[in-house]
Tab-separated table of N, CA and C in Angstrom:
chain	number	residue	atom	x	y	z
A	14	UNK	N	4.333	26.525	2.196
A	14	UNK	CA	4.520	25.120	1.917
A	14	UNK	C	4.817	24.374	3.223
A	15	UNK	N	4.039	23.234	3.517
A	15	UNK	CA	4.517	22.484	4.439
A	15	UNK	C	5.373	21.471	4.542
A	16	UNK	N	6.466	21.444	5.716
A	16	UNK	CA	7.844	20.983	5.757
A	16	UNK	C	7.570	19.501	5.949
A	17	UNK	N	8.342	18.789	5.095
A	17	UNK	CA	8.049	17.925	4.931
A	17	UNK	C	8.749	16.855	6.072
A	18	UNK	N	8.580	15.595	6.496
A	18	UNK	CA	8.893	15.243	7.249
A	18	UNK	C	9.649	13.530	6.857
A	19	UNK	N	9.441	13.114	5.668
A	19	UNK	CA	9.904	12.328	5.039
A	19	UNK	C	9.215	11.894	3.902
A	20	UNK	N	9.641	10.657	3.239
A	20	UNK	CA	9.107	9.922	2.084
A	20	UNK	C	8.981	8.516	2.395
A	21	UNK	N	7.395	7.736	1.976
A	21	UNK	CA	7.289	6.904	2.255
A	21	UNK	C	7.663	6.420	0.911
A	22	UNK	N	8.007	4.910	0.730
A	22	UNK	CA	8.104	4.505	-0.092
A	22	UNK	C	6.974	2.822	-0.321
A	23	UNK	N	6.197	2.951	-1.203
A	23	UNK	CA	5.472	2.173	-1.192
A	23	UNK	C	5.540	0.903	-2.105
A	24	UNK	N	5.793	-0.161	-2.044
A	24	UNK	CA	6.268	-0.842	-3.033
A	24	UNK	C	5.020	-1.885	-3.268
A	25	UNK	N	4.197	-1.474	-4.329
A	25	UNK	CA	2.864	-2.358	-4.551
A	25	UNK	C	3.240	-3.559	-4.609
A	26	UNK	N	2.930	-4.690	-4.564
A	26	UNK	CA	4.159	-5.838	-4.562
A	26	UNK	C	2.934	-6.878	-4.890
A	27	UNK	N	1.558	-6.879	-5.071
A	27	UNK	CA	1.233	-8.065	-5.939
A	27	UNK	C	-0.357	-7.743	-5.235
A	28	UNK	N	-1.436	-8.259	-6.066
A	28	UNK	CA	-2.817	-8.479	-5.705
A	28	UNK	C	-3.386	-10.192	-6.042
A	29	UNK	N	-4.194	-10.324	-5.079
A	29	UNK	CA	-4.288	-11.566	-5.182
A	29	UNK	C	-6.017	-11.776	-5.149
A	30	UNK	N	-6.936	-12.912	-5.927
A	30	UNK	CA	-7.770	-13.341	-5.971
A	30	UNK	C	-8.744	-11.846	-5.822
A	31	UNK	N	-8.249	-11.139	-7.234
A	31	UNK	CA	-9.201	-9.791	-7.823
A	31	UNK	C	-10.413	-10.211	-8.029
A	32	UNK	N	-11.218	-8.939	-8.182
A	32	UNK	CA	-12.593	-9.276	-8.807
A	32	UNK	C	-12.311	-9.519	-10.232
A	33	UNK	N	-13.264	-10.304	-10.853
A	33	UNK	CA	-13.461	-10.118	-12.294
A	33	UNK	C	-14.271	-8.867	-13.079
A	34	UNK	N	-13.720	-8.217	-13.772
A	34	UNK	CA	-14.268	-6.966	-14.557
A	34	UNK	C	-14.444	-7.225	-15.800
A	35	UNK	N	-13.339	-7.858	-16.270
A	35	UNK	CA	-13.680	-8.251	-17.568
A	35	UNK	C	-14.357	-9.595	-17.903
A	36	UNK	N	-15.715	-9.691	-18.585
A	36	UNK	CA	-16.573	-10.688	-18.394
A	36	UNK	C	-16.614	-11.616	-19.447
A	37	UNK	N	-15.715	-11.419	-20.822
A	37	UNK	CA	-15.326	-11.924	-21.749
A	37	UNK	C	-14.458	-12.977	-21.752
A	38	UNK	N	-13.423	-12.175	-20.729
A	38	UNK	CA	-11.865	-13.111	-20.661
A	38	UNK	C	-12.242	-13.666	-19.385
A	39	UNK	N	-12.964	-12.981	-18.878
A	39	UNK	CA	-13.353	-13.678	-16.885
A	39	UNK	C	-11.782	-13.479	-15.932
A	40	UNK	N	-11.548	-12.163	-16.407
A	40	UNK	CA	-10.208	-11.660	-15.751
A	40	UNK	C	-10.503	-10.047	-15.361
A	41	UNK	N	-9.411	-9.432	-15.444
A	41	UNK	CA	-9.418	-8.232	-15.327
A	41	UNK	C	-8.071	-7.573	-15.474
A	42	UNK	N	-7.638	-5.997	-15.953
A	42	UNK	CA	-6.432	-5.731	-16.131
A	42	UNK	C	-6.233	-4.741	-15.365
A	43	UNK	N	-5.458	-4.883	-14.035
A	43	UNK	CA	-5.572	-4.232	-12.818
A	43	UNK	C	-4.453	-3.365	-12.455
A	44	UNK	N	-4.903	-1.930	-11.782
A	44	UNK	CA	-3.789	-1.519	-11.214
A	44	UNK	C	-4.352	-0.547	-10.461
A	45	UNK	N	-2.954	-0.428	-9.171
A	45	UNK	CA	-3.403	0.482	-8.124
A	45	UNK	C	-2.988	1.832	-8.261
A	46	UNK	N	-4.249	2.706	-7.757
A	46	UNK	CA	-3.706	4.102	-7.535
A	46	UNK	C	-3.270	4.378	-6.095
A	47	UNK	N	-2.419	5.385	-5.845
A	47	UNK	CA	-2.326	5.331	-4.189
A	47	UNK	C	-2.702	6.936	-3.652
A	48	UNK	N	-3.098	7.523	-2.737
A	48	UNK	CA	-3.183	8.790	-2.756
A	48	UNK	C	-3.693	9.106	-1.289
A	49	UNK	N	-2.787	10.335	-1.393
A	49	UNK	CA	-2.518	11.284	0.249
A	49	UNK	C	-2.673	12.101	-0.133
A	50	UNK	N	-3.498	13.558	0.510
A	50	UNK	CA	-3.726	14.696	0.730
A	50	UNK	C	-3.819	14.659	-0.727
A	51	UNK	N	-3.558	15.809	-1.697
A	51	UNK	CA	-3.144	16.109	-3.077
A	51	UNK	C	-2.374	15.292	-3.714
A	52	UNK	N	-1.953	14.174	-3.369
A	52	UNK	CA	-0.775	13.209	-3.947
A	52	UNK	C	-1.739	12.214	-4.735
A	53	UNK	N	-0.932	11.706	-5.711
A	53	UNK	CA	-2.425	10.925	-6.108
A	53	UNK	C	-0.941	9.833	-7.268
A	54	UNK	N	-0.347	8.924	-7.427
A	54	UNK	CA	0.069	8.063	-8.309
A	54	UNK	C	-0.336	6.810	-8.113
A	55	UNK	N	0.203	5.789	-8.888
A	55	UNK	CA	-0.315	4.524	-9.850
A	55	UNK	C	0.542	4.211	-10.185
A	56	UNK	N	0.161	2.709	-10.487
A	56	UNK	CA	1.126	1.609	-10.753
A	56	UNK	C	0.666	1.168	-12.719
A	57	UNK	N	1.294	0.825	-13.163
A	57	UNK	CA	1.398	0.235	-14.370
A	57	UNK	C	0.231	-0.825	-14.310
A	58	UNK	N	-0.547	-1.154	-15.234
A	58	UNK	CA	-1.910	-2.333	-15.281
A	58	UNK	C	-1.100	-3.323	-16.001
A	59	UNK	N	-1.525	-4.841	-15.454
A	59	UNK	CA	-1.065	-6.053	-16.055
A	59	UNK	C	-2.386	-6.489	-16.184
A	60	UNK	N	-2.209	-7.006	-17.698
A	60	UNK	CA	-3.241	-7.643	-18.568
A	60	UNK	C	-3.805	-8.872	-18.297
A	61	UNK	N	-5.378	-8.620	-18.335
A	61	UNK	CA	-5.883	-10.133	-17.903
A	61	UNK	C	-5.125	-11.023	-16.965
A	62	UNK	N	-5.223	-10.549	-15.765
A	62	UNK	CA	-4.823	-11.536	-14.624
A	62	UNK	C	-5.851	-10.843	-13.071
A	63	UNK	N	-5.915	-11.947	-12.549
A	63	UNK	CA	-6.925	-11.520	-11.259
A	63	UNK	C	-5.699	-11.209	-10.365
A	64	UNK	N	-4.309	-12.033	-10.467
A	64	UNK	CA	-3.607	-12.345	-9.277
A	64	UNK	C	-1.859	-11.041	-9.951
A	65	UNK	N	-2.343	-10.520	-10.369
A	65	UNK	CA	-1.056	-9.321	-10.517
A	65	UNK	C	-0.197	-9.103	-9.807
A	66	UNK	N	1.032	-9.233	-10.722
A	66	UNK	CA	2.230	-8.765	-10.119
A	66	UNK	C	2.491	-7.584	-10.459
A	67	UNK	N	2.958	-6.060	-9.605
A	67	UNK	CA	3.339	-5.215	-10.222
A	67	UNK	C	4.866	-4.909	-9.815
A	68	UNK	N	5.324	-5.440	-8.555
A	68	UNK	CA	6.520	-4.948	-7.842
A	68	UNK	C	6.649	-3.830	-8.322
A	69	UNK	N	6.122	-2.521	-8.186
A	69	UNK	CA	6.209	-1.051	-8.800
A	69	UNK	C	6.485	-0.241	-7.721
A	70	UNK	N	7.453	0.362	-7.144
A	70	UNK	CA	7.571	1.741	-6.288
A	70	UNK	C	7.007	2.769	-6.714
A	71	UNK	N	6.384	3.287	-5.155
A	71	UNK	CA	5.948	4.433	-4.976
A	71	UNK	C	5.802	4.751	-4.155
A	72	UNK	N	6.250	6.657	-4.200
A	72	UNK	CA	6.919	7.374	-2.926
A	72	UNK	C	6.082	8.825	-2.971
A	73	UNK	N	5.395	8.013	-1.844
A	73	UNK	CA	4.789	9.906	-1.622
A	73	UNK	C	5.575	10.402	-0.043
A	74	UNK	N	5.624	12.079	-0.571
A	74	UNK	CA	5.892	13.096	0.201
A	74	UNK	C	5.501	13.182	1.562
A	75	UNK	N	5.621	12.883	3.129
A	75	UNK	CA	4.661	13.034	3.863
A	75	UNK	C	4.821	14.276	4.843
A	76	UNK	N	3.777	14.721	4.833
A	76	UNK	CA	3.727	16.090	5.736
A	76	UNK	C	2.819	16.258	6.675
A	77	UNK	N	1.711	15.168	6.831
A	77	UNK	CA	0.830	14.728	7.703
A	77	UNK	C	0.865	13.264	8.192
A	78	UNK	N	1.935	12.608	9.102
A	78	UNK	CA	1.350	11.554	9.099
A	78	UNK	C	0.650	11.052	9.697
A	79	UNK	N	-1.094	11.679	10.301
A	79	UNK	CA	-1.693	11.373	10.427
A	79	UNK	C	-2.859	11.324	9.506
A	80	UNK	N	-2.660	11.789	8.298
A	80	UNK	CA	-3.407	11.717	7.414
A	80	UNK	C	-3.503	10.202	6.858
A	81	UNK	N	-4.897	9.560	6.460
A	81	UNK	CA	-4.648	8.206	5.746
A	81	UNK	C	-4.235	8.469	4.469
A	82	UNK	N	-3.624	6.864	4.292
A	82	UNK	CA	-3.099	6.670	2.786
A	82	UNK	C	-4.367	6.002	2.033
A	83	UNK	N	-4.687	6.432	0.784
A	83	UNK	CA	-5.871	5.519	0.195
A	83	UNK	C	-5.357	4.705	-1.106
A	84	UNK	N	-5.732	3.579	-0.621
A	84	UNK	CA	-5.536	2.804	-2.309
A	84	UNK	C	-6.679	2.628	-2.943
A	85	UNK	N	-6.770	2.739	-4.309
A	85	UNK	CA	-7.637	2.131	-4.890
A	85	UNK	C	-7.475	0.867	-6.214
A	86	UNK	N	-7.905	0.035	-6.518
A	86	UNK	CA	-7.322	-0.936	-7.467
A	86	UNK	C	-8.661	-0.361	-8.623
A	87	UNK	N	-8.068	-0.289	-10.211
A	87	UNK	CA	-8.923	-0.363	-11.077
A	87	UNK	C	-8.733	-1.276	-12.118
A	88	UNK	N	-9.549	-1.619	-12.876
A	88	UNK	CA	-9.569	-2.422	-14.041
A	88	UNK	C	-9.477	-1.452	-15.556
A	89	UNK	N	-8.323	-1.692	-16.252
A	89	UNK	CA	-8.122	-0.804	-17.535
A	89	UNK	C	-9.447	-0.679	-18.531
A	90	UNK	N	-9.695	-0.079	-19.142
A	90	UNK	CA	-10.865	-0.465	-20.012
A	90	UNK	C	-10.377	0.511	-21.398
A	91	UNK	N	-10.615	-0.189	-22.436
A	91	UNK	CA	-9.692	0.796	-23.935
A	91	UNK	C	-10.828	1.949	-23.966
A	92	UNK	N	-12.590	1.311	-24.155
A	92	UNK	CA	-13.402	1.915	-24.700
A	92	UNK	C	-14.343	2.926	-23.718
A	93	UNK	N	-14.634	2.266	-22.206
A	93	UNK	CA	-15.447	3.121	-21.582
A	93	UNK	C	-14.724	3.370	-20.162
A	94	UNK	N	-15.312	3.841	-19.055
A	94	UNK	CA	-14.650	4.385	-18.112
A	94	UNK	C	-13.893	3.315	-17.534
A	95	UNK	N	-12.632	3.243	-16.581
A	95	UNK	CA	-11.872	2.395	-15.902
A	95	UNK	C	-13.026	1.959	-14.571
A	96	UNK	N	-13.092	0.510	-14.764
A	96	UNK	CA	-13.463	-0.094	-13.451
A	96	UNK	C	-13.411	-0.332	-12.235
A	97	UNK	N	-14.112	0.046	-11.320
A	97	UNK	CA	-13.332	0.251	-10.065
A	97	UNK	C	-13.553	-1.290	-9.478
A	98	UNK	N	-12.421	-2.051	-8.881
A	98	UNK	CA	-12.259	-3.213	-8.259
A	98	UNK	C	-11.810	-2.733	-6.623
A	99	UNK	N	-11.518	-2.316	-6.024
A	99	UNK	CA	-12.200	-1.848	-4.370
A	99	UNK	C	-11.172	-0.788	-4.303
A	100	UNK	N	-11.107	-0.806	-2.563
A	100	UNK	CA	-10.321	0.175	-2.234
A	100	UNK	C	-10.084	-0.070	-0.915
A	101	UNK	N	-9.219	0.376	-0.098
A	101	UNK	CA	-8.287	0.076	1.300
A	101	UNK	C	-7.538	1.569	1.343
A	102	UNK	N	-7.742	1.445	3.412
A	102	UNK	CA	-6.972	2.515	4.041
A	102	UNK	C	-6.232	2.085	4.439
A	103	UNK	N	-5.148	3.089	4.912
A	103	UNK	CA	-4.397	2.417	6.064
A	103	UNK	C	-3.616	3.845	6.166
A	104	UNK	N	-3.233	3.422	8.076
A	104	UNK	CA	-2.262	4.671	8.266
A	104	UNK	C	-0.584	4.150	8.008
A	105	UNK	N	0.279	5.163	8.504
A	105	UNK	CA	1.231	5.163	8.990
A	105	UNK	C	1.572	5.366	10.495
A	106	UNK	N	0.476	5.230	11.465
A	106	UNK	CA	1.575	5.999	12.722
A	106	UNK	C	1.874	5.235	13.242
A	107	UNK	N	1.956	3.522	13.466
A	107	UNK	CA	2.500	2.919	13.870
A	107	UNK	C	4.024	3.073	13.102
A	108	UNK	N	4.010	2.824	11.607
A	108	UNK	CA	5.409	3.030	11.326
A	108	UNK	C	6.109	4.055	11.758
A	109	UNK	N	5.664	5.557	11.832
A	109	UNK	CA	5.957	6.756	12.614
A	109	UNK	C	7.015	6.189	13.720
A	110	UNK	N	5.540	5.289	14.344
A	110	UNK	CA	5.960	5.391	15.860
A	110	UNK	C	7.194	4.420	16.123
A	111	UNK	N	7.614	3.553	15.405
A	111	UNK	CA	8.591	2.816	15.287
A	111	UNK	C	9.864	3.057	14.759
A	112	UNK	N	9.938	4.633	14.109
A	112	UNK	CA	11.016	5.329	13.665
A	112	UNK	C	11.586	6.243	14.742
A	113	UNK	N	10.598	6.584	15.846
A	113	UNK	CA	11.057	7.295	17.085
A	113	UNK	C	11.648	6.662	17.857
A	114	UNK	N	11.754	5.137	17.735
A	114	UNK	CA	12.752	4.465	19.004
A	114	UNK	C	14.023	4.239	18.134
A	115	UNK	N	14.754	4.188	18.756
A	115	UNK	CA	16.560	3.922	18.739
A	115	UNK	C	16.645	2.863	18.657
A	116	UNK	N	16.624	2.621	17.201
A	116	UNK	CA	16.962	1.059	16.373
A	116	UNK	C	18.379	0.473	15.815
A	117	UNK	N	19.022	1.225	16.486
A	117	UNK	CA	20.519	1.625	15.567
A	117	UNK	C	21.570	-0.061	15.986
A	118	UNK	N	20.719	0.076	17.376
A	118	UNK	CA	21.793	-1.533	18.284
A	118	UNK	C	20.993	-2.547	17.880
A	119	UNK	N	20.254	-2.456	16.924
A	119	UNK	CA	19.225	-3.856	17.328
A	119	UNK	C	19.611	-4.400	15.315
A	120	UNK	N	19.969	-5.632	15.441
A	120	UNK	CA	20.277	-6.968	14.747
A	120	UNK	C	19.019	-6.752	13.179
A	121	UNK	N	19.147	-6.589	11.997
A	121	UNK	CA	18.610	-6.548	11.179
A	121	UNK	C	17.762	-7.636	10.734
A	122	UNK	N	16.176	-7.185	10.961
A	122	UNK	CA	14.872	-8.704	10.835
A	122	UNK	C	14.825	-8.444	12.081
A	123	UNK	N	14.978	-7.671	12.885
A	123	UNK	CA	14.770	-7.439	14.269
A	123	UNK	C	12.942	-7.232	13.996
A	124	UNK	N	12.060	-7.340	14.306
A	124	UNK	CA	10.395	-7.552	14.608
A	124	UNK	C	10.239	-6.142	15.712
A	125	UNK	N	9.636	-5.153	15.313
A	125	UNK	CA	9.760	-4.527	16.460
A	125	UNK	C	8.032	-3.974	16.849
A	126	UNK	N	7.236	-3.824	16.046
A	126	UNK	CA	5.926	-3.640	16.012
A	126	UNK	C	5.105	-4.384	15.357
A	127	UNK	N	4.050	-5.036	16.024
A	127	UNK	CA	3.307	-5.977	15.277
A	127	UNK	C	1.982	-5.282	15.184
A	128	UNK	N	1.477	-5.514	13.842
A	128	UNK	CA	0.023	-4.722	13.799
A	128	UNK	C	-0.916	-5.673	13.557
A	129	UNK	N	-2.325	-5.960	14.539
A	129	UNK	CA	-3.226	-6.759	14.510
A	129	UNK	C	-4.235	-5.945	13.795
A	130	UNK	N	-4.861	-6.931	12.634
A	130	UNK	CA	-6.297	-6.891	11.752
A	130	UNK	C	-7.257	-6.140	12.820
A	131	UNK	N	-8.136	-5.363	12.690
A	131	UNK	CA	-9.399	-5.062	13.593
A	131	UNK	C	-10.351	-4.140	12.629
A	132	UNK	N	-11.435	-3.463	13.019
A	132	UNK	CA	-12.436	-2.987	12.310
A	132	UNK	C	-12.218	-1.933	11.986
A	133	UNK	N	-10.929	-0.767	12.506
A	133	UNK	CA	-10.306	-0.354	12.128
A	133	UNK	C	-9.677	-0.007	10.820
A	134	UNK	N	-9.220	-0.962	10.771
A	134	UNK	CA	-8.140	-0.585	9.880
A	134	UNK	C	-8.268	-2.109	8.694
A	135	UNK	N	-7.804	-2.299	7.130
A	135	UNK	CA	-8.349	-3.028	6.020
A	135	UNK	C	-7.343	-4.347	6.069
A	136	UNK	N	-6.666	-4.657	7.244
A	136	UNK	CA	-5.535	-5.753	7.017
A	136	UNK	C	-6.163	-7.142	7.468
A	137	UNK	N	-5.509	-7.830	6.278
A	137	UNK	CA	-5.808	-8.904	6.239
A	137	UNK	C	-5.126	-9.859	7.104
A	138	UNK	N	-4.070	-9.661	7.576
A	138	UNK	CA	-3.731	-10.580	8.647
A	138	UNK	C	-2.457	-9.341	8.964
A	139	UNK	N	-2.021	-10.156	9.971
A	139	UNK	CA	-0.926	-9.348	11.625
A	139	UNK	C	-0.361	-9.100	10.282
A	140	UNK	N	0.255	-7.482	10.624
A	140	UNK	CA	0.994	-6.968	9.816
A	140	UNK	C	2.012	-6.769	10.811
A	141	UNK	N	3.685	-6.779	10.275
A	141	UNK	CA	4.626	-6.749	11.124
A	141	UNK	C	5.990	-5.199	10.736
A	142	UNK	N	6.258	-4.285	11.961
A	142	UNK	CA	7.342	-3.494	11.645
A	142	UNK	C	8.785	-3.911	11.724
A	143	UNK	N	9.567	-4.125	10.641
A	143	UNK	CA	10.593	-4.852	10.684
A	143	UNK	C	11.963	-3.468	11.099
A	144	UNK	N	12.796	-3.709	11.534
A	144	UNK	CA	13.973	-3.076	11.599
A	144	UNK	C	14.865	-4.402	10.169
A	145	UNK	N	15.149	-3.471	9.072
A	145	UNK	CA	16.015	-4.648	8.218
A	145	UNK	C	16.955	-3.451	7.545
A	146	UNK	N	18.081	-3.680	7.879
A	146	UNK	CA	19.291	-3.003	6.665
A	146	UNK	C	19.274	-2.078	7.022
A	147	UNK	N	18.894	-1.450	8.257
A	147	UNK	CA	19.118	0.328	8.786
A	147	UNK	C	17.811	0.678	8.453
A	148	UNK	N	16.597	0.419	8.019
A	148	UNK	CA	15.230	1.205	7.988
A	148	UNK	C	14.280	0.288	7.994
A	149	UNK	N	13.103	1.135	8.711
A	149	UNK	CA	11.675	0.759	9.145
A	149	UNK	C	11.448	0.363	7.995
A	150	UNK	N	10.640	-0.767	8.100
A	150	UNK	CA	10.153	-1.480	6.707
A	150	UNK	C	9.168	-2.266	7.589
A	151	UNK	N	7.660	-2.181	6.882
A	151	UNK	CA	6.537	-2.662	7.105
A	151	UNK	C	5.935	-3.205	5.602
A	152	UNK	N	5.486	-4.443	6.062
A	152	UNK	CA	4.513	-5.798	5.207
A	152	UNK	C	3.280	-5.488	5.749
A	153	UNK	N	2.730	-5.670	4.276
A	153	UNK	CA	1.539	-5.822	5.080
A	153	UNK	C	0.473	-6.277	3.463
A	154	UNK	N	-0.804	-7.178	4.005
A	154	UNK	CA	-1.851	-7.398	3.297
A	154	UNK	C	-3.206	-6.750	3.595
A	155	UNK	N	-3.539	-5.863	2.485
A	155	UNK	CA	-4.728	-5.026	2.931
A	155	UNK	C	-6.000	-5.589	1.826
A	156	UNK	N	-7.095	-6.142	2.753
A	156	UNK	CA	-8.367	-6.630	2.394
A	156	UNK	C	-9.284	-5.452	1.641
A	157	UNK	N	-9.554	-5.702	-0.098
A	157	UNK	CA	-10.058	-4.783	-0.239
A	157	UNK	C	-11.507	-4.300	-0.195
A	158	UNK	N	-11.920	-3.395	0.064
A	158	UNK	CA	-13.503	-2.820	0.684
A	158	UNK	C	-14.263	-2.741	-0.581
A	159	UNK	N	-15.162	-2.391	-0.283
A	159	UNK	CA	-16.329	-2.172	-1.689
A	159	UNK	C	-16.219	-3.096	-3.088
A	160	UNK	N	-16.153	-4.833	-2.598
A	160	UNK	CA	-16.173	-5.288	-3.695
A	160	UNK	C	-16.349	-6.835	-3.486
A	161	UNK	N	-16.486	-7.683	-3.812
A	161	UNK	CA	-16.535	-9.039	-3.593
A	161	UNK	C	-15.455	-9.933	-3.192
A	162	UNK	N	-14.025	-9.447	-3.955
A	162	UNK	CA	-13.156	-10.239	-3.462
A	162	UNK	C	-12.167	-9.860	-3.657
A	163	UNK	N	-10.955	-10.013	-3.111
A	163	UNK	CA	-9.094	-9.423	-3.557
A	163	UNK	C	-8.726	-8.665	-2.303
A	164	UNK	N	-7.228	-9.113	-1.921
A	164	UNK	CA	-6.229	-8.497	-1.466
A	164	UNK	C	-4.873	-7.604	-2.302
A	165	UNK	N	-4.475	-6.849	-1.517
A	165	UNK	CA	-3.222	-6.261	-1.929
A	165	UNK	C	-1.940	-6.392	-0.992
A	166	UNK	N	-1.207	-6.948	-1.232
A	166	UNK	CA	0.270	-6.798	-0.645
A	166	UNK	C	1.221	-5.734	-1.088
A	167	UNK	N	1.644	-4.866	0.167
A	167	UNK	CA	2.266	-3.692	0.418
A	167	UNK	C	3.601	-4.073	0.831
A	168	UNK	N	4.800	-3.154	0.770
A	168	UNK	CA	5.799	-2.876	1.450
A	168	UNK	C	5.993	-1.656	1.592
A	169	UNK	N	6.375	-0.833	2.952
A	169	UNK	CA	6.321	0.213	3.343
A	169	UNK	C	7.740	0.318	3.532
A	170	UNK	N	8.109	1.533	3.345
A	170	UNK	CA	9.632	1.976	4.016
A	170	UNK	C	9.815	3.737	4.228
A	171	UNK	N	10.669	3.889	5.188
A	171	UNK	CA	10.583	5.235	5.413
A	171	UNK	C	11.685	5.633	5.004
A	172	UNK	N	11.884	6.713	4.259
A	172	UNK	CA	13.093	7.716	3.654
A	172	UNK	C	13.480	9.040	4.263
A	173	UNK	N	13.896	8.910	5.076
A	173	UNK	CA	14.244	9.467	5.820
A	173	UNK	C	14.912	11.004	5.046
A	174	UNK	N	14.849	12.500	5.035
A	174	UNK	CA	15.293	14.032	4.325
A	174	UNK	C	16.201	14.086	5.590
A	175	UNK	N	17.619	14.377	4.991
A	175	UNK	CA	18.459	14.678	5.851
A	175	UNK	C	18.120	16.629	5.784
């Protein structure tokens, strides 16, 4: 088994201007899956809305963090398969790398890594590493791929295994 090195904690925190899946209501009932290596959870689906709120935590195990994190957003469906509405990467090693400096003296909302949008990586605008309340905590909006339209807003935090 590989030793684990912490827990991220992912806090889905809202999608905005989804695709439409459902062509009846001209909505969709959306929710994200998130998944690393073998890790694979999901957030609860809210009904008929493009612009979802889920504020739902979720904490995967990390033992690679150079491995990407994958999201995917789907649309519920009662009768035939779940709809796929896109999908977004993103790493962690900037947050990594912002847990290796000695944050302990520095003022909480302290800004300590800023992450710029590029072709890279699915963010929708400067994503920022915050020092707040004693832990790395990263925002961020990720533009989703394979689909016409919608973002997802993230909060990242690291949990540190004593």
């Amino acid at each position: 088994m590989e030793k684990s090195l912490g827990l991220l904690r992912i806090t889905a925190v809202r999608g905005v201007n989804l695709a439409v899946r459902d062509g009846l209501t001209r909505s969709s009932d959306p929710y994200v899956v998130v998944k690393s290596g073998k890790q694979r959870l999901r957030t609860k689906a809210v009904e008929k809305t493009l612009n979802p709120v889920w504020n739902e935590e979720l904490t995967l195990n990390i033992n690679d963090p150079h491995l990407p994190i994958n999201l995917e957003v789907y649309d519920t469906d009662s009768f035939t398969k779940d709809d796929k509405m896109g999908d977004a990467e993103f790493d962690i090693g900037m947050l990594v790398e912002a847990l290796r400096m000695r944050l302990d003296a520095f003022p909480s909302g302290t800004s300590i890594i800023k992450v710029k949008p590029n072709k890279e990586n699915c963010l929708a605008q400067e994503s920022s590493i915050v020092w707040e309340n004693g832990q790395v905590v990263q925002h961020l909006f990720l533009r989703l791929q394979n689909v016409e339209c919608g973002e997802i807003e993230l909060q990242l935090k690291w949990i540190s295994i004593p």
